[in-house]
Each structure stands twice: as C-alpha cells, then as structure tokens.
Coordinates of C-alpha atoms and ligand atoms in Angstrom, one line a residue:
X1 CA 0.0 0.0 0.0
X2 CA 1.5 3.4 -0.8
X3 CA 1.6 6.2 1.7
X4 CA -1.2 8.0 -0.1
X5 CA -3.6 5.1 -0.1
X6 CA -2.7 4.3 3.5
X7 CA -3.3 7.9 4.5
X8 CA -6.6 8.0 2.6
X9 CA -7.6 4.7 4.2
X10 CA -6.9 6.1 7.7
X11 CA -8.9 9.2 6.9
X12 CA -11.9 7.2 5.6
X13 CA -12.0 5.1 8.6
X14 CA -11.4 7.6 11.3
X15 CA -15.0 8.3 12.1
X16 CA -15.4 4.7 13.2
X17 CA -12.0 4.3 14.8
X18 CA -12.1 7.2 17.1
X19 CA -15.7 7.5 18.1
X20 CA -16.1 8.3 21.8
X21 CA -17.9 6.6 24.6
X22 CA -19.4 8.9 27.3
X23 CA -16.5 7.8 29.6
X24 CA -13.9 9.2 27.2
X25 CA -15.5 12.7 26.9
X26 CA -13.6 15.4 28.8
X27 CA -10.6 13.2 29.1
X28 CA -7.2 14.3 27.9
X29 CA -5.7 11.7 25.5
X30 CA -2.5 11.6 23.6
X31 CA -2.9 11.9 19.8
X32 CA -0.3 9.5 18.5
X33 CA 1.3 9.8 15.1
X34 CA -0.2 6.9 13.2
X35 CA 1.8 4.5 11.0
X36 CA 1.8 6.1 7.6
X37 CA 3.1 3.1 5.9
X38 CA 6.2 2.4 3.7
X39 CA 8.2 1.5 6.8
X40 CA 8.4 5.1 7.8
X41 CA 9.5 5.4 11.4
X42 CA 10.0 9.2 11.8
X43 CA 8.9 12.4 10.1
X44 CA 9.8 16.1 10.3
X45 CA 7.1 18.4 11.5
X46 CA 6.8 21.1 8.9
X47 CA 3.7 23.1 9.9
X48 CA 1.2 23.2 12.7
X49 CA -2.3 24.2 11.8
X50 CA -3.4 24.2 15.5
X51 CA -2.2 25.6 18.8
X52 CA -3.0 24.9 22.4
X53 CA -6.5 26.0 23.2
X54 CA -7.9 25.5 19.7
X55 CA -11.1 23.6 19.2
X56 CA -10.9 20.9 16.5
X57 CA -13.3 18.6 14.9
X58 CA -12.6 15.2 13.3
X59 CA -10.8 15.7 9.9
X60 CA -9.6 19.2 10.7
X61 CA -6.0 19.7 9.6
X62 CA -3.6 19.2 12.5
X63 CA -0.2 19.5 11.0
X64 CA 1.9 18.7 8.0
X65 CA 4.7 16.2 8.4
X66 CA 7.4 15.2 5.9
X67 CA 9.1 11.9 5.7
X68 CA 12.1 11.0 3.5
X69 CA 9.5 10.1 0.9
X70 CA 6.7 12.5 0.9
X71 CA 4.7 15.2 2.7
X72 CA 1.5 14.2 4.5
X73 CA -1.2 16.3 6.2
X74 CA -2.3 14.8 9.5
X75 CA -6.0 15.4 10.4
X76 CA -7.8 15.1 13.7
X77 CA -9.3 11.9 14.7
X78 CA -11.3 13.5 17.5
X79 CA -13.5 16.4 18.4
X80 CA -12.0 18.3 21.2
X81 CA -9.6 21.0 22.4
X82 CA -5.8 21.0 21.9
X83 CA -4.0 20.9 25.2
X84 CA -0.4 20.9 24.2
X85 CA 1.9 20.2 21.3
X86 CA 4.9 17.9 21.7
X87 CA 7.0 19.2 18.9
X88 CA 8.2 22.5 17.3
X89 CA 8.6 23.1 13.6
X90 CA 11.5 21.0 12.1
X91 CA 11.5 18.7 15.1
X92 CA 11.5 15.0 14.3
X93 CA 8.4 13.2 15.4
X94 CA 8.3 9.4 15.9
X95 CA 5.6 7.1 14.6
X96 CA 3.5 5.7 17.4
X97 CA 4.5 8.5 19.8
X98 CA 2.2 11.5 20.8
X99 CA 2.1 14.5 18.5
X100 CA -0.2 16.4 20.9
X101 CA -2.6 16.0 23.8
X102 CA -6.2 16.6 23.1
X103 CA -9.1 17.0 25.6
X104 CA -12.1 15.1 24.1
X105 CA -15.2 17.1 23.6
X106 CA -17.5 16.9 26.6
X107 CA -20.7 16.7 24.7
X108 CA -22.8 14.3 22.8
X109 CA -20.9 13.0 19.8
X110 CA -22.5 12.2 16.6
X111 CA -20.1 9.4 15.9
X112 CA -21.2 7.0 18.7
X113 CA -23.3 5.0 16.3
X114 CA -20.3 4.1 14.3
X115 CA -18.2 2.8 17.1
X116 CA -19.2 -0.8 16.6
X117 CA -18.0 -0.7 13.1
X118 CA -14.3 -0.6 14.0
X119 CA -12.5 -3.1 11.7
X120 CA -9.8 -5.5 12.6
X121 CA -6.9 -3.4 11.3
X122 CA -7.9 -0.4 13.2
X123 CA -8.8 -2.2 16.3
X124 CA -5.3 -3.8 16.3
X125 CA -3.8 -0.4 15.7
X126 CA -5.7 1.1 18.7
X127 CA -4.7 -1.8 20.9
X128 CA -1.1 -1.6 20.0
X129 CA -1.1 2.1 20.6
X130 CA -2.9 1.7 23.9
X131 CA -0.7 -1.1 25.2
X132 CA 2.4 0.8 24.0
X133 CA 1.2 3.7 26.0
X134 CA 0.4 1.7 29.1
X135 CA 3.6 -0.3 29.1
X136 CA 5.7 2.7 28.7
X137 CA 3.6 4.4 31.5
X138 CA 4.3 1.4 33.8
X139 CA 8.0 1.4 33.1
X140 CA 8.1 5.2 33.5
X141 CA 6.4 5.1 36.9
X142 CA 9.1 2.7 38.2
X143 CA 11.8 5.3 37.5
X144 CA 12.4 8.1 40.1
X145 CA 13.2 11.3 38.3
X146 CA 11.9 14.7 37.3
X147 CA 9.9 15.6 34.2
X148 CA 12.8 17.6 32.8
X149 CA 15.1 14.5 33.0
X150 CA 12.3 12.3 31.4
X151 CA 12.1 14.8 28.6
X152 CA 15.9 14.9 28.1
X153 CA 15.9 11.1 28.0
X154 CA 13.0 11.0 25.5
X155 CA 14.7 13.5 23.2
X156 CA 17.8 11.4 23.1
X157 CA 15.9 8.1 22.8
X158 CA 17.1 6.7 26.1
X159 CA 15.3 4.1 28.2
X160 CA 15.6 5.5 31.7
X161 CA 15.4 2.1 33.2
X162 CA 18.9 1.4 31.7
X163 CA 20.5 4.6 33.2
X164 CA 22.6 4.1 36.4
X165 CA 21.3 6.5 39.0
X166 CA 23.3 8.5 41.6
X167 CA 20.5 10.5 43.2
X168 CA 18.9 9.9 46.6
X169 CA 16.8 6.7 46.8
X170 CA 17.9 5.8 43.3
X171 CA 16.6 9.0 41.7
X172 CA 18.0 9.6 38.2
X173 CA 19.6 13.0 37.9
X174 CA 20.2 15.1 34.8
X175 CA 24.0 14.4 35.1
X176 CA 23.3 10.6 35.1
X177 CA 21.6 10.9 31.7
X178 CA 24.4 13.2 30.4
X179 CA 27.0 10.8 31.6
X180 CA 25.1 7.9 30.1
X181 CA 25.0 9.7 26.7
X182 CA 28.6 10.7 26.8
X183 CA 29.6 7.1 27.6
X184 CA 27.6 5.8 24.7
X185 CA 28.5 8.5 22.1
X186 CA 31.8 10.0 23.0
X187 CA 32.1 12.0 19.7
X188 CA 28.7 13.6 19.6
X189 CA 29.8 17.0 21.0
X190 CA 27.1 18.8 22.9
X191 CA 24.2 16.7 24.3
X192 CA 20.8 18.2 23.7
X193 CA 19.4 19.5 26.9
X194 CA 16.9 21.9 25.6
X195 CA 13.4 21.2 24.4
X196 CA 14.2 21.1 20.7
X197 CA 15.4 17.6 20.0
X198 CA 16.6 17.9 16.5
X199 CA 17.4 21.5 16.0
X200 CA 20.8 22.6 14.8
X201 CA 23.0 22.5 17.8
X202 CA 26.2 24.4 18.6
X203 CA 29.1 22.1 19.1
X204 CA 31.9 22.6 21.7
X205 CA 33.5 25.1 19.4
X206 CA 31.2 28.1 18.7
X207 CA 32.6 28.1 15.1
X208 CA 31.0 24.8 14.3
X209 CA 27.5 23.5 13.9
X210 CA 26.1 20.0 13.9
X211 CA 23.2 19.5 11.5
X212 CA 21.3 16.2 11.7
X213 CA 20.1 14.9 8.4
X214 CA 16.3 15.0 8.0
X215 CA 13.5 14.1 5.6
X216 CA 14.6 14.2 1.9
X217 CA 18.3 14.5 2.8
X218 CA 18.1 11.1 4.5
X219 CA 16.5 9.7 1.4
X220 CA 19.3 11.2 -0.7
X221 CA 21.8 9.6 1.7
X222 CA 20.3 6.2 1.2
X223 CA 19.8 6.3 -2.6
X224 CA 23.2 7.8 -3.3
X225 CA 25.0 5.3 -1.1
X226 CA 23.2 2.6 -3.0
X227 CA 24.2 4.2 -6.3
X228 CA 27.9 4.2 -5.4
X229 CA 28.0 0.4 -5.8
X230 CA 26.9 0.7 -9.4
X231 CA 29.7 0.7 -12.1
X232 CA 28.8 3.9 -14.0
X233 CA 29.5 4.1 -17.7
X234 CA 29.5 7.8 -18.6
X235 CA 29.2 9.1 -22.1
X236 CA 29.2 12.8 -23.1
X237 CA 28.4 14.8 -26.2
X238 CA 27.8 18.3 -27.4
X239 CA 24.6 19.4 -29.2
X240 CA 24.0 22.4 -31.3
X241 CA 20.8 24.0 -30.0
X242 CA 20.7 27.0 -32.3
X243 CA 17.4 25.8 -33.8
X244 CA 16.0 24.8 -30.4
X245 CA 16.6 28.3 -29.1
X246 CA 14.5 29.8 -31.9
X247 CA 11.9 27.1 -31.6
X248 CA 11.5 27.5 -27.9
X249 CA 11.4 31.3 -28.2
X250 CA 8.4 31.0 -30.6
X251 CA 6.7 28.4 -28.4
X252 CA 7.2 30.5 -25.3
X253 CA 5.6 33.5 -27.0
X254 CA 2.7 31.3 -28.1
X255 CA 2.2 30.1 -24.5
X256 CA 2.6 33.5 -22.8
X257 CA -1.1 34.1 -22.4
X258 CA -1.7 30.6 -20.9
X259 CA 0.6 31.3 -18.0
X260 CA 2.6 28.2 -18.7
X261 CA 6.4 28.9 -18.7
X262 CA 8.3 27.1 -21.5
X263 CA 11.9 26.4 -20.6
X264 CA 14.2 24.1 -22.5
X265 CA 13.6 21.2 -20.1
X266 CA 10.3 20.1 -21.8
X267 CA 12.2 19.6 -25.0
X268 CA 15.0 17.7 -23.3
X269 CA 12.3 15.5 -21.7
X270 CA 10.4 14.9 -24.9
X271 CA 13.7 14.1 -26.8
X272 CA 14.5 11.5 -24.1
X273 CA 11.1 9.8 -24.6
X274 CA 11.5 9.9 -28.4
X275 CA 15.0 8.3 -28.1
X276 CA 13.5 5.7 -25.7
X277 CA 11.0 4.7 -28.5
X278 CA 14.0 3.6 -30.4
X279 CA 15.8 2.0 -27.4
X280 CA 13.0 0.8 -25.2
X281 CA 15.3 -1.5 -23.1
X282 CA 16.8 1.6 -21.5
X283 CA 13.5 2.4 -19.9
X284 CA 13.9 -0.3 -17.3
X285 CA 14.3 -1.1 -13.7
X286 CA 16.9 -3.5 -12.5
X287 CA 16.1 -6.2 -9.9
X288 CA 19.6 -7.0 -8.5
X289 CA 18.4 -10.0 -6.5
X290 CA 16.8 -11.9 -9.3
X291 CA 19.2 -10.3 -11.9
X292 CA 16.4 -9.3 -14.2
X293 CA 15.5 -6.2 -16.0
X294 CA 11.9 -5.0 -16.0
X295 CA 11.3 -3.1 -19.2
X296 CA 8.7 -0.4 -18.6
X297 CA 6.3 0.9 -21.4
X298 CA 5.5 4.2 -19.6
X299 CA 8.2 6.8 -19.9
X300 CA 8.1 8.2 -16.4
X301 CA 10.9 10.7 -16.5
X302 CA 12.4 11.6 -13.1
X303 CA 13.6 15.2 -12.8
X304 CA 16.3 16.3 -10.4
X305 CA 14.8 19.4 -8.7
X306 CA 16.6 21.9 -6.6
X307 CA 14.2 22.8 -3.7
X308 CA 14.5 24.6 -0.4
X309 CA 14.9 21.1 1.2
X310 CA 17.6 20.1 -1.2
X311 CA 17.5 17.7 -4.1
X312 CA 14.1 16.0 -4.7
X313 CA 13.4 13.8 -7.7
X314 CA 9.7 13.8 -8.8
X315 CA 8.7 12.4 -12.1
X316 CA 6.4 13.2 -15.0
X317 CA 4.5 10.1 -16.1
X318 CA 3.7 8.7 -19.6
X319 CA 5.8 11.3 -21.5
X320 CA 5.3 9.2 -24.6
X321 CA 1.7 10.4 -24.7
X322 CA 2.3 14.0 -23.8
X323 CA 2.9 17.0 -26.0
X324 CA 5.6 19.6 -25.2
X325 CA 2.9 21.9 -23.8
X326 CA 1.5 19.2 -21.6
X327 CA 5.0 18.4 -20.3
X328 CA 5.6 22.1 -19.6
X329 CA 2.3 22.3 -17.7
X330 CA 3.2 19.3 -15.6
X331 CA 6.7 20.6 -15.0
X332 CA 5.2 23.9 -13.8
X333 CA 2.9 22.0 -11.4
X334 CA 5.9 20.1 -10.0
X335 CA 8.0 23.2 -9.7
X336 CA 5.1 24.9 -7.7
X337 CA 5.0 21.8 -5.4
X338 CA 8.8 22.0 -5.1
X339 CA 8.7 25.5 -3.7
X340 CA 7.4 24.2 -0.4
X341 CA 8.1 21.2 -1.0
X342 CA 4.9 19.2 -0.8
X343 CA 5.0 16.4 -3.3
X344 CA 2.4 13.7 -3.3
X345 CA 3.9 10.2 -2.9
X346 CA 2.6 9.4 -6.5
X347 CA 4.8 12.3 -7.9
X348 CA 7.9 10.6 -6.4
X349 CA 7.1 7.0 -7.2
X350 CA 7.5 4.9 -10.3
X351 CA 10.2 6.9 -12.2
X352 CA 11.9 4.9 -14.9
X353 CA 14.7 7.1 -16.2
X354 CA 16.1 10.4 -14.9
X355 CA 17.3 13.8 -16.2
X356 CA 19.2 16.5 -14.3
X357 CA 19.1 19.9 -15.9
X358 CA 21.9 21.3 -13.8
X359 CA 22.5 23.8 -16.7
X360 CA 19.6 25.9 -15.5
X361 CA 21.9 26.8 -12.6
X362 CA 25.2 26.7 -14.5
X363 CA 28.1 24.5 -15.4
X364 CA 29.3 22.9 -18.6
X365 CA 29.5 19.2 -17.7
X366 CA 28.2 17.1 -14.9
X367 CA 28.6 13.4 -14.2
X368 CA 25.2 12.2 -13.1
X369 CA 24.6 9.5 -10.6
X370 CA 22.2 6.7 -11.4
X371 CA 19.0 6.6 -9.4
X372 CA 18.8 2.8 -8.7
X373 CA 16.9 0.7 -9.7
X374 CA 16.8 2.9 -12.8
X375 CA 19.6 2.2 -15.3
X376 CA 20.1 5.5 -17.1
X377 CA 20.4 9.2 -16.2
X378 CA 21.3 12.3 -18.2
X379 CA 22.8 15.5 -17.0
X380 CA 22.5 18.6 -19.1
X381 CA 24.9 21.6 -18.8
X382 CA 24.4 25.3 -19.5
X383 CA 23.6 26.4 -23.1
X384 CA 26.5 28.6 -24.2
X385 CA 27.3 30.6 -27.3
X386 CA 30.7 29.4 -28.5
X387 CA 32.7 29.6 -31.8
X388 CA 32.3 26.5 -33.9
X389 CA 33.1 25.5 -37.5
X390 CA 30.1 25.4 -39.8
X391 CA 29.7 23.0 -42.8
X392 CA 32.0 25.2 -45.0
X393 CA 34.7 25.3 -42.4
X394 CA 33.9 28.9 -41.4
X395 CA 33.9 29.9 -37.8
X396 CA 30.4 30.8 -36.6
X397 CA 28.8 31.6 -33.2
X398 CA 26.9 28.5 -32.2
X399 CA 24.7 27.8 -29.2
X400 CA 25.8 24.5 -27.7
X401 CA 24.9 22.4 -24.8
X402 CA 26.6 19.3 -23.3
X403 CA 24.8 16.2 -22.2
X404 CA 26.3 13.4 -20.2
X405 CA 24.6 10.0 -19.8
X406 CA 25.5 7.6 -17.0
X407 CA 24.4 4.0 -17.5
X408 CA 24.5 1.0 -15.2
X409 CA 27.4 -0.8 -16.9
X410 CA 26.4 -4.2 -15.5
X411 CA 23.4 -4.2 -17.8
X412 CA 24.0 -1.5 -20.4
X413 CA 26.8 -1.5 -22.9
X414 CA 28.6 1.7 -24.0
X415 CA 27.6 1.4 -27.7
X416 CA 23.9 1.4 -26.8
X417 CA 24.3 4.5 -24.7
X418 CA 26.2 6.2 -27.6
X419 CA 23.4 5.3 -30.1
X420 CA 20.7 6.4 -27.7
X421 CA 22.6 9.7 -27.1
X422 CA 22.9 10.2 -30.9
X423 CA 19.1 9.9 -31.3
X424 CA 18.5 12.3 -28.4
X425 CA 21.0 14.8 -30.0
X426 CA 19.2 14.4 -33.3
X427 CA 15.9 15.5 -31.7
X428 CA 17.5 18.4 -29.8
X429 CA 19.2 19.7 -32.9
X430 CA 16.0 19.2 -35.0
X431 CA 13.3 20.1 -32.6
X432 CA 10.6 20.1 -35.3
X433 CA 11.0 16.3 -35.4
X434 CA 9.7 16.2 -31.8
X435 CA 6.3 17.2 -33.1
X436 CA 6.2 14.6 -35.8
Ligands
COA501 N1 21.0 26.2 -20.2 C1 20.6 27.5 -20.2 N2 19.5 28.0 -19.7 C2 18.6 27.1 -19.2 C3 18.9 25.7 -19.2 C4 20.1 25.3 -19.7 N3 20.5 24.0 -19.6 N4 17.9 25.1 -18.6 C5 16.9 26.1 -18.3 N5 17.4 27.3 -18.7 C6 16.7 28.5 -18.5 C7 15.3 28.4 -18.6 O1 14.8 28.4 -20.0 C8 14.8 29.6 -17.9 O2 15.0 30.8 -18.7 P1 13.7 31.6 -19.3 O3 13.1 32.3 -18.1 O4 14.3 32.4 -20.3 O5 12.7 30.6 -19.8 C9 15.8 29.7 -16.7 O6 16.9 29.0 -17.2 C10 15.3 29.1 -15.5 O7 14.8 27.8 -15.7 P2 14.0 27.0 -14.6 O8 12.9 27.8 -14.1 O9 15.0 26.5 -13.6 O10 13.3 25.9 -15.4 P3 13.8 24.5 -16.0 O11 12.5 24.0 -16.5 O12 14.9 24.5 -16.9 O13 14.2 23.6 -14.7 C11 14.2 22.5 -12.7 C12 13.4 23.2 -13.8 C13 13.2 22.2 -11.5 C14 14.8 21.2 -13.2 C15 15.3 23.4 -12.2 O14 14.7 24.6 -11.7 C16 16.2 22.8 -11.2 O15 15.9 22.6 -10.1 N6 17.5 22.6 -11.7 C17 18.5 22.0 -10.9 C18 18.6 20.5 -11.0 C19 19.6 20.0 -10.1 O16 19.7 20.3 -9.0 N7 20.4 19.0 -10.6 C20 21.5 18.5 -9.9 C21 21.1 17.2 -9.2 S1 22.4 16.5 -8.3

C-alpha cells in the first residue's frame, strides 16, 4: 500500500475508529502519530495548523509532516480541544508517539453510532497504541526522576530504566543521563538538553554546527550510497541548440497568455522519450536480487529538482503520450510543489529514467549518478554561445549544450548508450521532429 492510499484509508475510517464513549469525553488523551506506511518510522514536523486551546473537529487539519519520501497532512481523529503540542517546527516526530494531547469534547458526539464498526486493522492499531502507551507508562512510573530529565531522555531516545542513578533513593539526575549519553556517544559533541530535540545545535566550538540529516536528505543519503555500488559508464556529447533556441522562443511567446512557462527542459524530456521509443530497453528497472530487467512501457521521467529542502526527484509520467505543452504544464505543477516542497507520494514514485538539468543553474559538464533501480540518467549543462566551424569550415557563433549520460554498466553497454545519445541529439538539434 502506498503512503497516499494508506493515508486516505486512515482518513476514511477515522470516524469509526475514534468514536467516543461517554466515559472518554472530557478526558485528555495523547494523539499519537499513526503508522503512515512504507516502513516510515519518523517524520519532520513542517507546519502546525493548530495551537493549544484551539477547538478541533474530526478531519480538521492538525499538522503537515514530511518523511524522506513525501509530505502528509495529518488530520484530527477527535472532536475536542488541543491541550499541548509535543514538537516544534522542524522537530523529528516518531511514529506511534504522541504529537499532541487533546481534551475530548465533553458533549454528545454524533459518531457513537459508528463505534461498533471498527474493523480489525484499526482495532489492532488502537490496541497496539494503547498497550504501548500503558507499558511505557508502567515502566516510567518505576523510575524516580523529574519531568525535565524524562524529557531529556525522550529527546535522546534513552530508556531511563537502563541509566545508572546517583541520586537519593535511586533517583536519576540530569547528570546521570548526560554521563550515560557521553559514555555511549563520545564523539557527539554537545548533548541536547533543551526542548528542541533535532534543532541545529552548537558544538563545543562556537565556530561549528552539527546539523542532523532529515527528511529528503536522509533519502538522498540512502539512494546515493546505493548508487555508489553501481559501475557507471558515462558518455558525453555536445549538441548544437541554435534551432532549439529559436523554436523555444516562438513556443514561449505562443504560450505567454496561458501562464505556462516554457523552458528548455520540456524539449529535453520529450527528446528522451523519443529516443526511448528507439531504445526501449533503457527504460527499465533492475532487480539485482533476481538479476532481471523489467522493461517499462511508460516513460516516467524523473527530474532532479533543486528545492529549499535540497535535491528531490519527482517524475512526469507517460511522457510518450504528452505534447511539449502538456509536459511544460506538468513541470510547472511540480515546480510549484517543489517550492514548499509538498509532493504527493505518487509524484515521487515509479520513475523509470532520470534527467538532471543542472545547466539551469550553471556548469558545462556534470557526471550524473544513477537513481537505482533505474539504469540511465542524463545531465545537461548550460547552453552557451561558442565559436564553432560550420559545414563550410567557417567559424560561426553556435549555441551549444553538453549532455552526459550515466548508465549502469552491469546491464547496459557503451555502444547502446552512444546510439541512444545520438538519437537524443538528433531531436535536440532538430526540434521540429519532436512534433512529428
Ligand atoms: N541552459 C541555459 N538556460 C537554461 C537551461 C540550460 N540548460 N535550462 C533552463 N534554462 C533557462 C530556462 O529556460 C529559464 O529561462 P527563461 O526564463 O528564459 O525561460 C531559466 O533557465 C530558469 O529555468 P528553470 O525555471 O530552472 O526551469 P527548468 O524547466 O529549466 O528547470 C528544474 C526546472 C526544476 C529542473 C530546475 O529549476 C532545477 O531545479 N534545476 C537543478 C537541477 C539539479 O539540482 N540538478 C542536480 C542534481 S544532483
């Protein structure tokens, strides 16, 4: 199940899952962060839509959280009043742990009738959440310490029952937790003792900062580390884009009134799809375990995107069926989502081949890194006007751009990449053919 469907499932069932009995009304309960699927264990809190004292109803937006795979809006499962929030913006929240406390509405609820319709899945989820809460409560009550020390332990993921105590009657002191942390992690630098668990923290030297990786950066860490194991075959060429510049300029003018910006990227994307029509085996995903290639018919082109959160790679699907204008429109939509960033899981999933137009920022060449399990990626440099020889041997000013393709050399040979690149170059140098 994808995050999106899981999320929608949770929403659709909430009215039944969290209906209240009269005993529950007026009671303060923790609102735990539900399992949002895909093995996600933690998320970053990006925005709160509520504050303590606010009245909320079921399905009201509570907060927006971001995992390493997508952004998700969490909605209320209860009617009631917000008592307190556990996290600040950019804090890391853990799945199964409370996001906030909520005082259940002390009045007749319209949802009681549905309470018997709780299904197995949700009932289990509730039991797990309740028993988790109770067992941690039991353990907690056995430990003698102050709320501040409990908080410090929670922020650093420490089980207080494992910390040796030096206080009176076995009470655990703040120093005990700090000593425990320093013993475990001698190189960590400053231990977090404030109430912002994952904020940027100053290290022992005021000239340095320690920045924990979060959200999409963690995803980049994982995927790029995986990519390092792949033997990359890199092939580069230069394309003359003099005709493309003119072509784009006319298209841009034509689309001015529609509000759709037309950059060069839609042409690069369409040319990739056209070249794939000739070399369909490059639009494939590699299953390393079974040593098989899955050839995909849909050209779902992943695009490296520079966002305020760093590199994110959404994709545009079924490019083989889209016109340049439709691609430009879809690209515009993704760019808007990238500003926040707030991509739907579906925008990030199922890419089959990738492009990185680093030239929109600068640079002549770049060696792209394969986005496993894909097997091919292209990087495009900046378009430049440079002196070149024409057909008559005369020096002319030509607009040129460099493209570099990196292929997984375990399954793709260099000659295929060269031929694919020649086809791509043909379309870029003769953009009218992209329309035929
Ligand atoms: N050479 C020269 N100019 C280029 C260009 C290139 N290769 N690519 C785009 N441009 C131009 C565009 O046409 C536009 O100019 P215009 O206003 O005259 O139309 C301008 O640069 C800005 O383009 P941009 O808005 O960035 O659009 P885009 O469609 O080309 O690119 C993104 C969209 C999202 C891919 C791009 O903004 C981006 O994030 N690029 C960075 C990718 C990256 O980080 N790669 C590295 C991955 S490790």
